[in-house]
């Protein structure tokens, strides 16, 4: 169990399956790279196809560092993805664990109809014993709030696009 945990939830007026199509694939990394250049400079696929074992190299904007992350869980039935930083970033600054879990939760109304979904992002982290006392203060959910907002906008725009006409 991790020493620390922070989380964020955001309701989105699209189905859970639509949100999972974005979060359960490599499409989210591409979207973040394009839509948040002030946060992410580049995302490179090092290994894999978006499933368990996939490794991405993330270069942050303004020269603020690089890390490699590995997909350790991708559960399409439960709509859960877990990603751990395996090199660089906060791991080099004193964390022994930095795991991000994305969950797409279907929200059901009182009449049992599906109305929308919740994007739940949880960061779990553990601080090395020999790390500086304030190391845990480096962990912030804010970048993932921004990612969720970008995902929400993308999903809502995608939903409102007109269907292609048959030729």
PDB file of C-alpha atoms in Angstrom:
ATOM      1  CA  UNK A   1       0.000   0.000   0.000  1.00  0.00           C
ATOM      2  CA  UNK A   2       1.265   3.432  -0.894  1.00  0.00           C
ATOM      3  CA  UNK A   3       2.020   6.027   1.765  1.00  0.00           C
ATOM      4  CA  UNK A   4       0.217   8.807  -0.038  1.00  0.00           C
ATOM      5  CA  UNK A   5      -2.745   9.150  -2.325  1.00  0.00           C
ATOM      6  CA  UNK A   6      -4.461  12.033  -4.105  1.00  0.00           C
ATOM      7  CA  UNK A   7      -7.425  11.830  -6.422  1.00  0.00           C
ATOM      8  CA  UNK A   8      -9.655  13.794  -8.754  1.00  0.00           C
ATOM      9  CA  UNK A   9     -13.051  13.042 -10.276  1.00  0.00           C
ATOM     10  CA  UNK A  10     -14.708  14.721 -13.238  1.00  0.00           C
ATOM     11  CA  UNK A  11     -18.160  13.992 -14.630  1.00  0.00           C
ATOM     12  CA  UNK A  12     -18.407  13.900 -18.420  1.00  0.00           C
ATOM     13  CA  UNK A  13     -21.631  13.731 -20.428  1.00  0.00           C
ATOM     14  CA  UNK A  14     -20.536  10.853 -22.653  1.00  0.00           C
ATOM     15  CA  UNK A  15     -20.838   7.118 -22.167  1.00  0.00           C
ATOM     16  CA  UNK A  16     -18.205   5.267 -20.201  1.00  0.00           C
ATOM     17  CA  UNK A  17     -17.331   3.270 -23.322  1.00  0.00           C
ATOM     18  CA  UNK A  18     -16.624   6.476 -25.273  1.00  0.00           C
ATOM     19  CA  UNK A  19     -14.362   7.789 -22.507  1.00  0.00           C
ATOM     20  CA  UNK A  20     -12.617   4.413 -22.223  1.00  0.00           C
ATOM     21  CA  UNK A  21     -11.912   4.421 -25.973  1.00  0.00           C
ATOM     22  CA  UNK A  22      -9.725   7.451 -25.231  1.00  0.00           C
ATOM     23  CA  UNK A  23      -8.267   6.459 -21.842  1.00  0.00           C
ATOM     24  CA  UNK A  24      -7.833   2.762 -22.585  1.00  0.00           C
ATOM     25  CA  UNK A  25      -5.611   3.374 -25.591  1.00  0.00           C
ATOM     26  CA  UNK A  26      -2.590   5.375 -26.690  1.00  0.00           C
ATOM     27  CA  UNK A  27      -4.934   8.085 -27.990  1.00  0.00           C
ATOM     28  CA  UNK A  28      -4.856   9.894 -24.627  1.00  0.00           C
ATOM     29  CA  UNK A  29      -1.065  10.365 -24.823  1.00  0.00           C
ATOM     30  CA  UNK A  30      -1.383  11.791 -28.340  1.00  0.00           C
ATOM     31  CA  UNK A  31      -4.178  14.139 -27.244  1.00  0.00           C
ATOM     32  CA  UNK A  32      -2.214  15.419 -24.240  1.00  0.00           C
ATOM     33  CA  UNK A  33       0.862  16.035 -26.372  1.00  0.00           C
ATOM     34  CA  UNK A  34      -1.201  18.101 -28.855  1.00  0.00           C
ATOM     35  CA  UNK A  35      -3.539  19.895 -26.457  1.00  0.00           C
ATOM     36  CA  UNK A  36      -1.220  20.681 -23.534  1.00  0.00           C
ATOM     37  CA  UNK A  37       2.085  21.886 -25.000  1.00  0.00           C
ATOM     38  CA  UNK A  38       2.686  23.920 -21.821  1.00  0.00           C
ATOM     39  CA  UNK A  39       2.716  20.628 -19.878  1.00  0.00           C
ATOM     40  CA  UNK A  40       4.029  17.953 -22.275  1.00  0.00           C
ATOM     41  CA  UNK A  41       6.594  18.578 -24.999  1.00  0.00           C
ATOM     42  CA  UNK A  42       6.725  15.063 -26.437  1.00  0.00           C
ATOM     43  CA  UNK A  43       5.413  11.543 -25.833  1.00  0.00           C
ATOM     44  CA  UNK A  44       7.356   8.708 -27.470  1.00  0.00           C
ATOM     45  CA  UNK A  45       6.238   5.100 -27.675  1.00  0.00           C
ATOM     46  CA  UNK A  46       9.243   3.024 -26.583  1.00  0.00           C
ATOM     47  CA  UNK A  47       7.596  -0.383 -26.446  1.00  0.00           C
ATOM     48  CA  UNK A  48       4.134  -1.935 -26.790  1.00  0.00           C
ATOM     49  CA  UNK A  49       0.764  -1.239 -28.341  1.00  0.00           C
ATOM     50  CA  UNK A  50      -1.166   0.335 -25.462  1.00  0.00           C
ATOM     51  CA  UNK A  51      -1.606  -2.857 -23.437  1.00  0.00           C
ATOM     52  CA  UNK A  52       0.157  -4.032 -20.293  1.00  0.00           C
ATOM     53  CA  UNK A  53       3.922  -3.611 -20.675  1.00  0.00           C
ATOM     54  CA  UNK A  54       3.679  -0.537 -22.916  1.00  0.00           C
ATOM     55  CA  UNK A  55       6.431   1.981 -22.126  1.00  0.00           C
ATOM     56  CA  UNK A  56       6.217   5.679 -22.969  1.00  0.00           C
ATOM     57  CA  UNK A  57       8.951   8.295 -22.679  1.00  0.00           C
ATOM     58  CA  UNK A  58       7.401  11.603 -21.639  1.00  0.00           C
ATOM     59  CA  UNK A  59       9.336  14.851 -22.092  1.00  0.00           C
ATOM     60  CA  UNK A  60       7.872  17.695 -20.090  1.00  0.00           C
ATOM     61  CA  UNK A  61       7.639  21.267 -21.361  1.00  0.00           C
ATOM     62  CA  UNK A  62      10.112  24.005 -20.478  1.00  0.00           C
ATOM     63  CA  UNK A  63      12.928  21.518 -19.995  1.00  0.00           C
ATOM     64  CA  UNK A  64      11.427  20.370 -16.701  1.00  0.00           C
ATOM     65  CA  UNK A  65      12.471  16.755 -17.148  1.00  0.00           C
ATOM     66  CA  UNK A  66      11.819  13.387 -18.692  1.00  0.00           C
ATOM     67  CA  UNK A  67      10.396  10.167 -17.341  1.00  0.00           C
ATOM     68  CA  UNK A  68       9.525   6.714 -18.585  1.00  0.00           C
ATOM     69  CA  UNK A  69       6.229   5.184 -17.620  1.00  0.00           C
ATOM     70  CA  UNK A  70       4.957   1.635 -17.948  1.00  0.00           C
ATOM     71  CA  UNK A  71       1.365   0.443 -18.279  1.00  0.00           C
ATOM     72  CA  UNK A  72       1.054  -2.113 -15.482  1.00  0.00           C
ATOM     73  CA  UNK A  73      -2.685  -2.724 -15.761  1.00  0.00           C
ATOM     74  CA  UNK A  74      -5.173  -2.276 -18.596  1.00  0.00           C
ATOM     75  CA  UNK A  75      -8.556  -3.807 -17.756  1.00  0.00           C
ATOM     76  CA  UNK A  76     -11.031  -3.198 -20.575  1.00  0.00           C
ATOM     77  CA  UNK A  77     -13.941  -4.784 -18.679  1.00  0.00           C
ATOM     78  CA  UNK A  78     -13.541  -2.673 -15.528  1.00  0.00           C
ATOM     79  CA  UNK A  79     -12.198   0.310 -17.528  1.00  0.00           C
ATOM     80  CA  UNK A  80      -9.092   0.716 -15.365  1.00  0.00           C
ATOM     81  CA  UNK A  81      -5.558   1.604 -16.469  1.00  0.00           C
ATOM     82  CA  UNK A  82      -2.553   1.860 -14.147  1.00  0.00           C
ATOM     83  CA  UNK A  83       0.699   3.500 -15.135  1.00  0.00           C
ATOM     84  CA  UNK A  84       3.909   3.566 -13.067  1.00  0.00           C
ATOM     85  CA  UNK A  85       6.896   5.831 -13.524  1.00  0.00           C
ATOM     86  CA  UNK A  86       9.854   3.476 -13.905  1.00  0.00           C
ATOM     87  CA  UNK A  87      12.655   5.947 -14.624  1.00  0.00           C
ATOM     88  CA  UNK A  88      13.296   9.645 -14.148  1.00  0.00           C
ATOM     89  CA  UNK A  89      10.867  12.251 -12.885  1.00  0.00           C
ATOM     90  CA  UNK A  90       9.694  12.004  -9.291  1.00  0.00           C
ATOM     91  CA  UNK A  91      11.277   8.562  -8.901  1.00  0.00           C
ATOM     92  CA  UNK A  92      14.692  10.220  -9.162  1.00  0.00           C
ATOM     93  CA  UNK A  93      13.608  12.906  -6.699  1.00  0.00           C
ATOM     94  CA  UNK A  94      12.906  10.496  -3.854  1.00  0.00           C
ATOM     95  CA  UNK A  95       9.774   8.470  -4.565  1.00  0.00           C
ATOM     96  CA  UNK A  96       9.976   4.679  -4.594  1.00  0.00           C
ATOM     97  CA  UNK A  97       6.510   4.467  -6.182  1.00  0.00           C
ATOM     98  CA  UNK A  98       4.564   6.835  -8.421  1.00  0.00           C
ATOM     99  CA  UNK A  99       1.469   5.154  -9.854  1.00  0.00           C
ATOM    100  CA  UNK A 100      -1.433   6.790 -11.668  1.00  0.00           C
ATOM    101  CA  UNK A 101      -4.731   4.930 -11.940  1.00  0.00           C
ATOM    102  CA  UNK A 102      -7.378   6.027 -14.427  1.00  0.00           C
ATOM    103  CA  UNK A 103     -10.879   4.665 -13.875  1.00  0.00           C
ATOM    104  CA  UNK A 104     -13.850   5.328 -16.106  1.00  0.00           C
ATOM    105  CA  UNK A 105     -16.991   4.822 -14.046  1.00  0.00           C
ATOM    106  CA  UNK A 106     -20.411   4.604 -15.663  1.00  0.00           C
ATOM    107  CA  UNK A 107     -22.910   6.802 -13.855  1.00  0.00           C
ATOM    108  CA  UNK A 108     -26.417   5.367 -13.674  1.00  0.00           C
ATOM    109  CA  UNK A 109     -29.551   7.429 -13.017  1.00  0.00           C
ATOM    110  CA  UNK A 110     -32.352   6.449 -10.616  1.00  0.00           C
ATOM    111  CA  UNK A 111     -34.256   4.875 -13.531  1.00  0.00           C
ATOM    112  CA  UNK A 112     -31.178   2.708 -14.238  1.00  0.00           C
ATOM    113  CA  UNK A 113     -30.380   4.531 -17.453  1.00  0.00           C
ATOM    114  CA  UNK A 114     -26.795   5.476 -18.171  1.00  0.00           C
ATOM    115  CA  UNK A 115     -26.343   9.229 -18.389  1.00  0.00           C
ATOM    116  CA  UNK A 116     -22.656   9.876 -18.356  1.00  0.00           C
ATOM    117  CA  UNK A 117     -19.421   8.803 -16.752  1.00  0.00           C
ATOM    118  CA  UNK A 118     -16.865   9.859 -14.195  1.00  0.00           C
ATOM    119  CA  UNK A 119     -13.179  10.083 -14.992  1.00  0.00           C
ATOM    120  CA  UNK A 120     -11.441   9.201 -11.724  1.00  0.00           C
ATOM    121  CA  UNK A 121      -7.701   9.746 -11.506  1.00  0.00           C
ATOM    122  CA  UNK A 122      -5.762   8.525  -8.476  1.00  0.00           C
ATOM    123  CA  UNK A 123      -2.070   9.030  -7.761  1.00  0.00           C
ATOM    124  CA  UNK A 124      -0.477   6.605  -5.302  1.00  0.00           C
ATOM    125  CA  UNK A 125       3.049   7.282  -4.142  1.00  0.00           C
ATOM    126  CA  UNK A 126       5.594   6.127  -1.624  1.00  0.00           C
ATOM    127  CA  UNK A 127       8.552   8.156  -0.398  1.00  0.00           C
ATOM    128  CA  UNK A 128      11.992   6.559   0.027  1.00  0.00           C
ATOM    129  CA  UNK A 129      13.249   6.535   3.606  1.00  0.00           C
ATOM    130  CA  UNK A 130      16.315   8.594   2.715  1.00  0.00           C
ATOM    131  CA  UNK A 131      14.375  11.204   0.701  1.00  0.00           C
ATOM    132  CA  UNK A 132      14.149  14.855   1.671  1.00  0.00           C
ATOM    133  CA  UNK A 133      11.381  15.556   4.222  1.00  0.00           C
ATOM    134  CA  UNK A 134       9.224  17.557   1.780  1.00  0.00           C
ATOM    135  CA  UNK A 135       9.440  15.112  -1.152  1.00  0.00           C
ATOM    136  CA  UNK A 136       5.750  14.185  -0.955  1.00  0.00           C
ATOM    137  CA  UNK A 137       4.840  17.851  -1.544  1.00  0.00           C
ATOM    138  CA  UNK A 138       6.116  17.444  -5.119  1.00  0.00           C
ATOM    139  CA  UNK A 139       3.159  15.166  -5.934  1.00  0.00           C
ATOM    140  CA  UNK A 140       0.278  17.114  -7.488  1.00  0.00           C
ATOM    141  CA  UNK A 141      -3.022  16.034  -9.009  1.00  0.00           C
ATOM    142  CA  UNK A 142      -3.253  19.349 -10.918  1.00  0.00           C
ATOM    143  CA  UNK A 143      -1.700  18.126 -14.200  1.00  0.00           C
ATOM    144  CA  UNK A 144      -4.226  15.275 -14.236  1.00  0.00           C
ATOM    145  CA  UNK A 145      -7.086  17.714 -13.607  1.00  0.00           C
ATOM    146  CA  UNK A 146      -5.922  19.531 -16.749  1.00  0.00           C
ATOM    147  CA  UNK A 147      -5.703  16.254 -18.676  1.00  0.00           C
ATOM    148  CA  UNK A 148      -9.231  15.281 -17.590  1.00  0.00           C
ATOM    149  CA  UNK A 149     -10.582  18.674 -18.701  1.00  0.00           C
ATOM    150  CA  UNK A 150      -8.864  18.328 -22.084  1.00  0.00           C
ATOM    151  CA  UNK A 151     -10.252  14.794 -22.412  1.00  0.00           C
ATOM    152  CA  UNK A 152     -13.743  16.047 -21.517  1.00  0.00           C
ATOM    153  CA  UNK A 153     -13.606  18.791 -24.145  1.00  0.00           C
ATOM    154  CA  UNK A 154     -12.256  16.351 -26.739  1.00  0.00           C
ATOM    155  CA  UNK A 155     -14.944  13.756 -25.991  1.00  0.00           C
ATOM    156  CA  UNK A 156     -17.780  16.301 -26.060  1.00  0.00           C
ATOM    157  CA  UNK A 157     -16.520  17.806 -29.333  1.00  0.00           C
ATOM    158  CA  UNK A 158     -16.154  14.355 -30.847  1.00  0.00           C
ATOM    159  CA  UNK A 159     -19.697  13.485 -29.758  1.00  0.00           C
ATOM    160  CA  UNK A 160     -21.138  16.620 -31.371  1.00  0.00           C
ATOM    161  CA  UNK A 161     -19.466  16.123 -34.748  1.00  0.00           C
ATOM    162  CA  UNK A 162     -21.949  15.443 -37.539  1.00  0.00           C
ATOM    163  CA  UNK A 163     -22.007  11.906 -38.842  1.00  0.00           C
ATOM    164  CA  UNK A 164     -20.478  11.452 -42.285  1.00  0.00           C
ATOM    165  CA  UNK A 165     -23.034  11.286 -45.073  1.00  0.00           C
ATOM    166  CA  UNK A 166     -23.113   8.160 -47.194  1.00  0.00           C
ATOM    167  CA  UNK A 167     -21.827   8.759 -50.698  1.00  0.00           C
TER     168      UNK A 167
END
